[in-house]
Amino acid sequence: MIDQTEANLRAEQIIETEGVKLIDNLLAIGNALSTRTDLQDILNLILLKAREITYSDAGSFYLIDHRLPHPAICFEVSQNSSQPERSLVDFAVPMTKQTLVGYVAITGEVLNIPNVYEIPTDAPYHHHHAFDEDISYRACSVVVLPMKNAEGLVFGVMQLINRKLSPDIILTPDNALAMTQPYSIWEEKILRSLVSQATLFVEHYRLLNPESSIH
């Protein structure tokens, strides 16, 4: 697995060679936001484009559900190129700082982790290795961003997993470490912008659907 510095250099090369594709992806999202009204449809599109831009193998949008006795972070949409038939939309994560998405949901901070299996033992959060084993997957690089409104309130999270060296690679637990790299600073900036677009749409959806579980 390459280090963060090399990941940043490779990202700059992508900007030079695939700038037109990046613009097309951003325009597609902008057009969709003005014409579509379905929440999952929009989140699926933004997640897909985020993964295409960053060569991410998998990703999810989570929204905080306040209808439960204790608020939980629930999968709203989930995608995985290496396991396209797998669905996690019925899965929920507790609101606790011990998980990556929980930490981001509570603190509003961005986590950009080169290898989740090398998180320091004294960190407040950790990766749930048993989950990887349960689904025969291997998470390596992960970036987690909060969906935060103008008042600083977090009501959702976007997580991308496994920034691949090439978009057409199919990952397995055996090759994941060798075939992935950290998310670059540039990619993190692009993702912040995409999450902001998702946040604006969710806020608009919430206003039109006051009965929604979204905070």
Protein backbone atom coordinates (compact mmCIF):
# COMPACT_ATOMS: atom_id res chain seq x y z
CA MET A 1 0.00 0.00 0.00
CA ILE A 2 1.40 3.42 -0.98
CA ASP A 3 1.70 6.25 1.54
CA GLN A 4 -0.23 9.53 1.82
CA THR A 5 2.40 11.60 -0.04
CA GLU A 6 2.38 9.36 -3.09
CA ALA A 7 -1.43 9.27 -2.97
CA ASN A 8 -1.49 13.08 -3.16
CA LEU A 9 0.87 13.05 -6.17
CA ARG A 10 -1.23 10.46 -7.98
CA ALA A 11 -4.35 12.53 -7.32
CA GLU A 12 -2.73 15.54 -9.01
CA GLN A 13 -2.06 13.39 -12.08
CA ILE A 14 -5.72 12.38 -12.19
CA ILE A 15 -6.74 16.04 -12.14
CA GLU A 16 -4.60 16.65 -15.22
CA THR A 17 -5.75 13.58 -17.18
CA GLU A 18 -9.40 13.29 -16.13
CA GLY A 19 -10.43 16.87 -15.45
CA VAL A 20 -13.19 16.76 -18.08
CA LYS A 21 -14.69 13.62 -16.54
CA LEU A 22 -14.67 15.29 -13.13
CA ILE A 23 -16.55 18.29 -14.49
CA ASP A 24 -19.07 15.99 -16.19
CA ASN A 25 -19.69 14.16 -12.91
CA LEU A 26 -20.23 17.40 -11.01
CA LEU A 27 -22.59 18.71 -13.70
CA ALA A 28 -24.59 15.47 -13.61
CA ILE A 29 -25.12 15.89 -9.89
CA GLY A 30 -26.10 19.54 -10.29
CA ASN A 31 -28.64 18.68 -12.98
CA ALA A 32 -30.11 15.87 -10.89
CA LEU A 33 -30.52 18.11 -7.85
CA SER A 34 -32.71 20.44 -9.88
CA THR A 35 -34.92 17.75 -11.42
CA ARG A 36 -35.21 14.80 -9.01
CA THR A 37 -37.11 14.59 -5.75
CA ASP A 38 -36.50 11.05 -4.46
CA LEU A 39 -34.08 10.99 -1.51
CA GLN A 40 -32.52 7.59 -2.17
CA ASP A 41 -32.25 8.33 -5.88
CA ILE A 42 -30.20 11.48 -5.23
CA LEU A 43 -28.02 9.92 -2.53
CA ASN A 44 -27.33 6.92 -4.77
CA LEU A 45 -26.27 9.23 -7.59
CA ILE A 46 -24.00 11.39 -5.41
CA LEU A 47 -22.47 8.27 -3.88
CA LEU A 48 -21.89 6.73 -7.31
CA LYS A 49 -20.21 9.88 -8.63
CA ALA A 50 -18.11 10.22 -5.46
CA ARG A 51 -16.91 6.65 -5.94
CA GLU A 52 -16.20 7.19 -9.64
CA ILE A 53 -14.16 10.33 -8.95
CA THR A 54 -12.10 8.68 -6.20
CA TYR A 55 -11.93 5.09 -7.53
CA SER A 56 -13.65 3.93 -4.34
CA ASP A 57 -14.67 0.30 -4.21
CA ALA A 58 -17.51 0.83 -1.75
CA GLY A 59 -19.42 3.53 0.04
CA SER A 60 -22.52 4.40 2.02
CA PHE A 61 -24.72 7.26 3.11
CA TYR A 62 -26.02 7.02 6.66
CA LEU A 63 -28.79 9.12 8.18
CA ILE A 64 -29.48 9.48 11.89
CA ASP A 65 -32.85 7.92 12.79
CA HIS A 66 -34.56 9.57 15.76
CA ARG A 67 -37.64 7.33 15.69
CA LEU A 68 -35.79 4.63 17.62
CA PRO A 69 -35.67 4.56 21.46
CA HIS A 70 -31.99 5.47 21.14
CA PRO A 71 -30.87 7.39 18.01
CA ALA A 72 -28.95 5.21 15.57
CA ILE A 73 -27.04 5.79 12.35
CA CYS A 74 -28.82 3.84 9.63
CA PHE A 75 -27.66 2.88 6.15
CA GLU A 76 -29.70 4.88 3.65
CA VAL A 77 -27.87 3.75 0.50
CA SER A 78 -24.91 1.42 0.07
CA GLN A 79 -22.76 0.42 -2.92
CA ASN A 80 -19.91 -2.05 -3.40
CA SER A 81 -18.27 -2.79 -6.75
CA SER A 82 -16.59 -5.97 -5.55
CA GLN A 83 -19.80 -7.26 -3.94
CA PRO A 84 -22.54 -5.66 -6.07
CA GLU A 85 -25.32 -7.92 -4.81
CA ARG A 86 -24.76 -7.11 -1.15
CA SER A 87 -27.24 -4.77 0.54
CA LEU A 88 -26.71 -3.15 3.93
CA VAL A 89 -29.71 -0.81 3.98
CA ASP A 90 -31.35 -2.63 6.90
CA PHE A 91 -28.24 -2.31 9.05
CA ALA A 92 -27.81 0.33 11.78
CA VAL A 93 -24.78 1.58 13.71
CA PRO A 94 -25.07 2.76 17.34
CA MET A 95 -24.51 6.45 18.07
CA THR A 96 -21.19 6.02 19.83
CA LYS A 97 -17.72 7.47 19.29
CA GLN A 98 -16.29 3.95 19.23
CA THR A 99 -17.27 3.44 15.58
CA LEU A 100 -15.90 5.48 12.67
CA VAL A 101 -19.28 6.72 11.47
CA GLY A 102 -20.47 7.26 15.04
CA TYR A 103 -17.42 9.35 15.85
CA VAL A 104 -17.97 11.55 12.81
CA ALA A 105 -21.71 11.85 13.48
CA ILE A 106 -21.11 12.97 17.07
CA THR A 107 -18.06 15.22 16.59
CA GLY A 108 -18.66 16.56 13.08
CA GLU A 109 -15.01 15.87 12.21
CA VAL A 110 -13.71 14.27 9.01
CA LEU A 111 -11.78 11.01 9.32
CA ASN A 112 -9.31 10.15 6.54
CA ILE A 113 -7.66 6.87 7.52
CA PRO A 114 -4.99 5.26 5.27
CA ASN A 115 -5.46 1.79 6.80
CA VAL A 116 -8.20 1.02 9.31
CA TYR A 117 -6.25 -1.99 10.57
CA GLU A 118 -3.50 0.37 11.75
CA ILE A 119 -5.62 2.78 13.80
CA PRO A 120 -3.71 3.56 17.03
CA THR A 121 -4.96 1.63 20.04
CA ASP A 122 -5.45 4.85 21.98
CA ALA A 123 -7.79 6.36 19.36
CA PRO A 124 -11.39 6.85 20.57
CA TYR A 125 -12.72 4.99 17.52
CA HIS A 126 -11.87 1.65 15.93
CA HIS A 127 -12.73 -0.42 12.89
CA HIS A 128 -15.08 -3.35 13.41
CA HIS A 129 -12.85 -6.13 12.03
CA ALA A 130 -15.46 -8.81 12.69
CA PHE A 131 -17.80 -7.08 10.24
CA ASP A 132 -15.21 -7.52 7.47
CA GLU A 133 -14.94 -11.19 8.33
CA ASP A 134 -18.71 -11.65 8.33
CA ILE A 135 -19.05 -10.36 4.76
CA SER A 136 -15.70 -11.70 3.44
CA TYR A 137 -14.37 -8.20 2.79
CA ARG A 138 -11.24 -6.23 3.74
CA ALA A 139 -11.48 -2.50 4.37
CA CYS A 140 -8.19 -0.59 4.07
CA SER A 141 -8.37 3.13 3.28
CA VAL A 142 -11.49 4.87 4.55
CA VAL A 143 -12.75 8.45 4.51
CA VAL A 144 -15.79 9.49 6.56
CA LEU A 145 -17.44 12.90 6.24
CA PRO A 146 -20.31 14.50 8.18
CA MET A 147 -23.49 15.83 6.60
CA LYS A 148 -23.60 19.07 8.57
CA ASN A 149 -25.97 22.00 8.09
CA ALA A 150 -25.23 25.71 8.48
CA GLU A 151 -25.92 25.51 12.22
CA GLY A 152 -23.32 22.77 12.60
CA LEU A 153 -25.92 20.05 13.24
CA VAL A 154 -24.92 16.63 11.89
CA PHE A 155 -27.79 14.49 10.61
CA GLY A 156 -25.91 12.06 8.41
CA VAL A 157 -22.56 10.68 7.27
CA MET A 158 -20.96 9.63 3.99
CA GLN A 159 -18.31 6.91 4.11
CA LEU A 160 -16.11 5.72 1.25
CA ILE A 161 -14.03 2.58 1.50
CA ASN A 162 -10.96 1.35 -0.37
CA ARG A 163 -9.52 3.93 -2.74
CA LYS A 164 -8.37 1.59 -5.54
CA LEU A 165 -5.30 2.04 -7.72
CA SER A 166 -7.53 1.53 -10.76
CA PRO A 167 -11.33 1.69 -10.98
CA ASP A 168 -11.76 -1.71 -12.64
CA ILE A 169 -10.00 -3.72 -9.90
CA ILE A 170 -12.14 -6.29 -8.08
CA LEU A 171 -11.02 -6.48 -4.47
CA THR A 172 -10.77 -9.56 -2.29
CA PRO A 173 -9.52 -9.91 1.29
CA ASP A 174 -6.25 -11.22 -0.17
CA ASN A 175 -5.48 -8.37 -2.59
CA ALA A 176 -7.14 -5.37 -0.92
CA LEU A 177 -4.04 -4.05 0.83
CA ALA A 178 -1.89 -4.19 -2.31
CA MET A 179 -4.56 -2.77 -4.63
CA THR A 180 -5.61 0.28 -2.58
CA GLN A 181 -4.10 3.57 -1.48
CA PRO A 182 -4.98 6.38 0.97
CA TYR A 183 -7.45 9.09 -0.01
CA SER A 184 -5.60 12.24 -1.04
CA ILE A 185 -6.13 15.72 0.35
CA TRP A 186 -7.53 16.77 -3.04
CA GLU A 187 -10.02 13.92 -3.05
CA GLU A 188 -11.11 14.83 0.46
CA LYS A 189 -11.82 18.39 -0.71
CA ILE A 190 -13.93 17.14 -3.62
CA LEU A 191 -15.84 14.84 -1.28
CA ARG A 192 -16.54 17.71 1.11
CA SER A 193 -18.18 19.54 -1.80
CA LEU A 194 -20.27 16.52 -2.78
CA VAL A 195 -21.38 15.98 0.81
CA SER A 196 -22.42 19.63 0.96
CA GLN A 197 -24.65 19.07 -2.06
CA ALA A 198 -26.16 15.99 -0.45
CA THR A 199 -26.72 17.94 2.76
CA LEU A 200 -28.60 20.73 0.97
CA PHE A 201 -30.85 18.20 -0.73
CA VAL A 202 -31.57 16.33 2.50
CA GLU A 203 -32.40 19.60 4.25
CA HIS A 204 -34.82 20.49 1.46
CA TYR A 205 -36.32 17.00 1.64
CA ARG A 206 -36.74 17.34 5.40
CA LEU A 207 -38.67 20.61 4.99
CA LEU A 208 -41.02 19.00 2.47
CA ASN A 209 -41.41 15.85 4.60
CA PRO A 210 -41.67 16.97 8.24
CA GLU A 211 -42.70 13.46 9.30
CA SER A 212 -39.30 12.16 8.21
CA SER A 213 -36.99 10.60 10.81
CA ILE A 214 -34.17 12.93 9.69
CA HIS A 215 -33.28 15.33 12.52
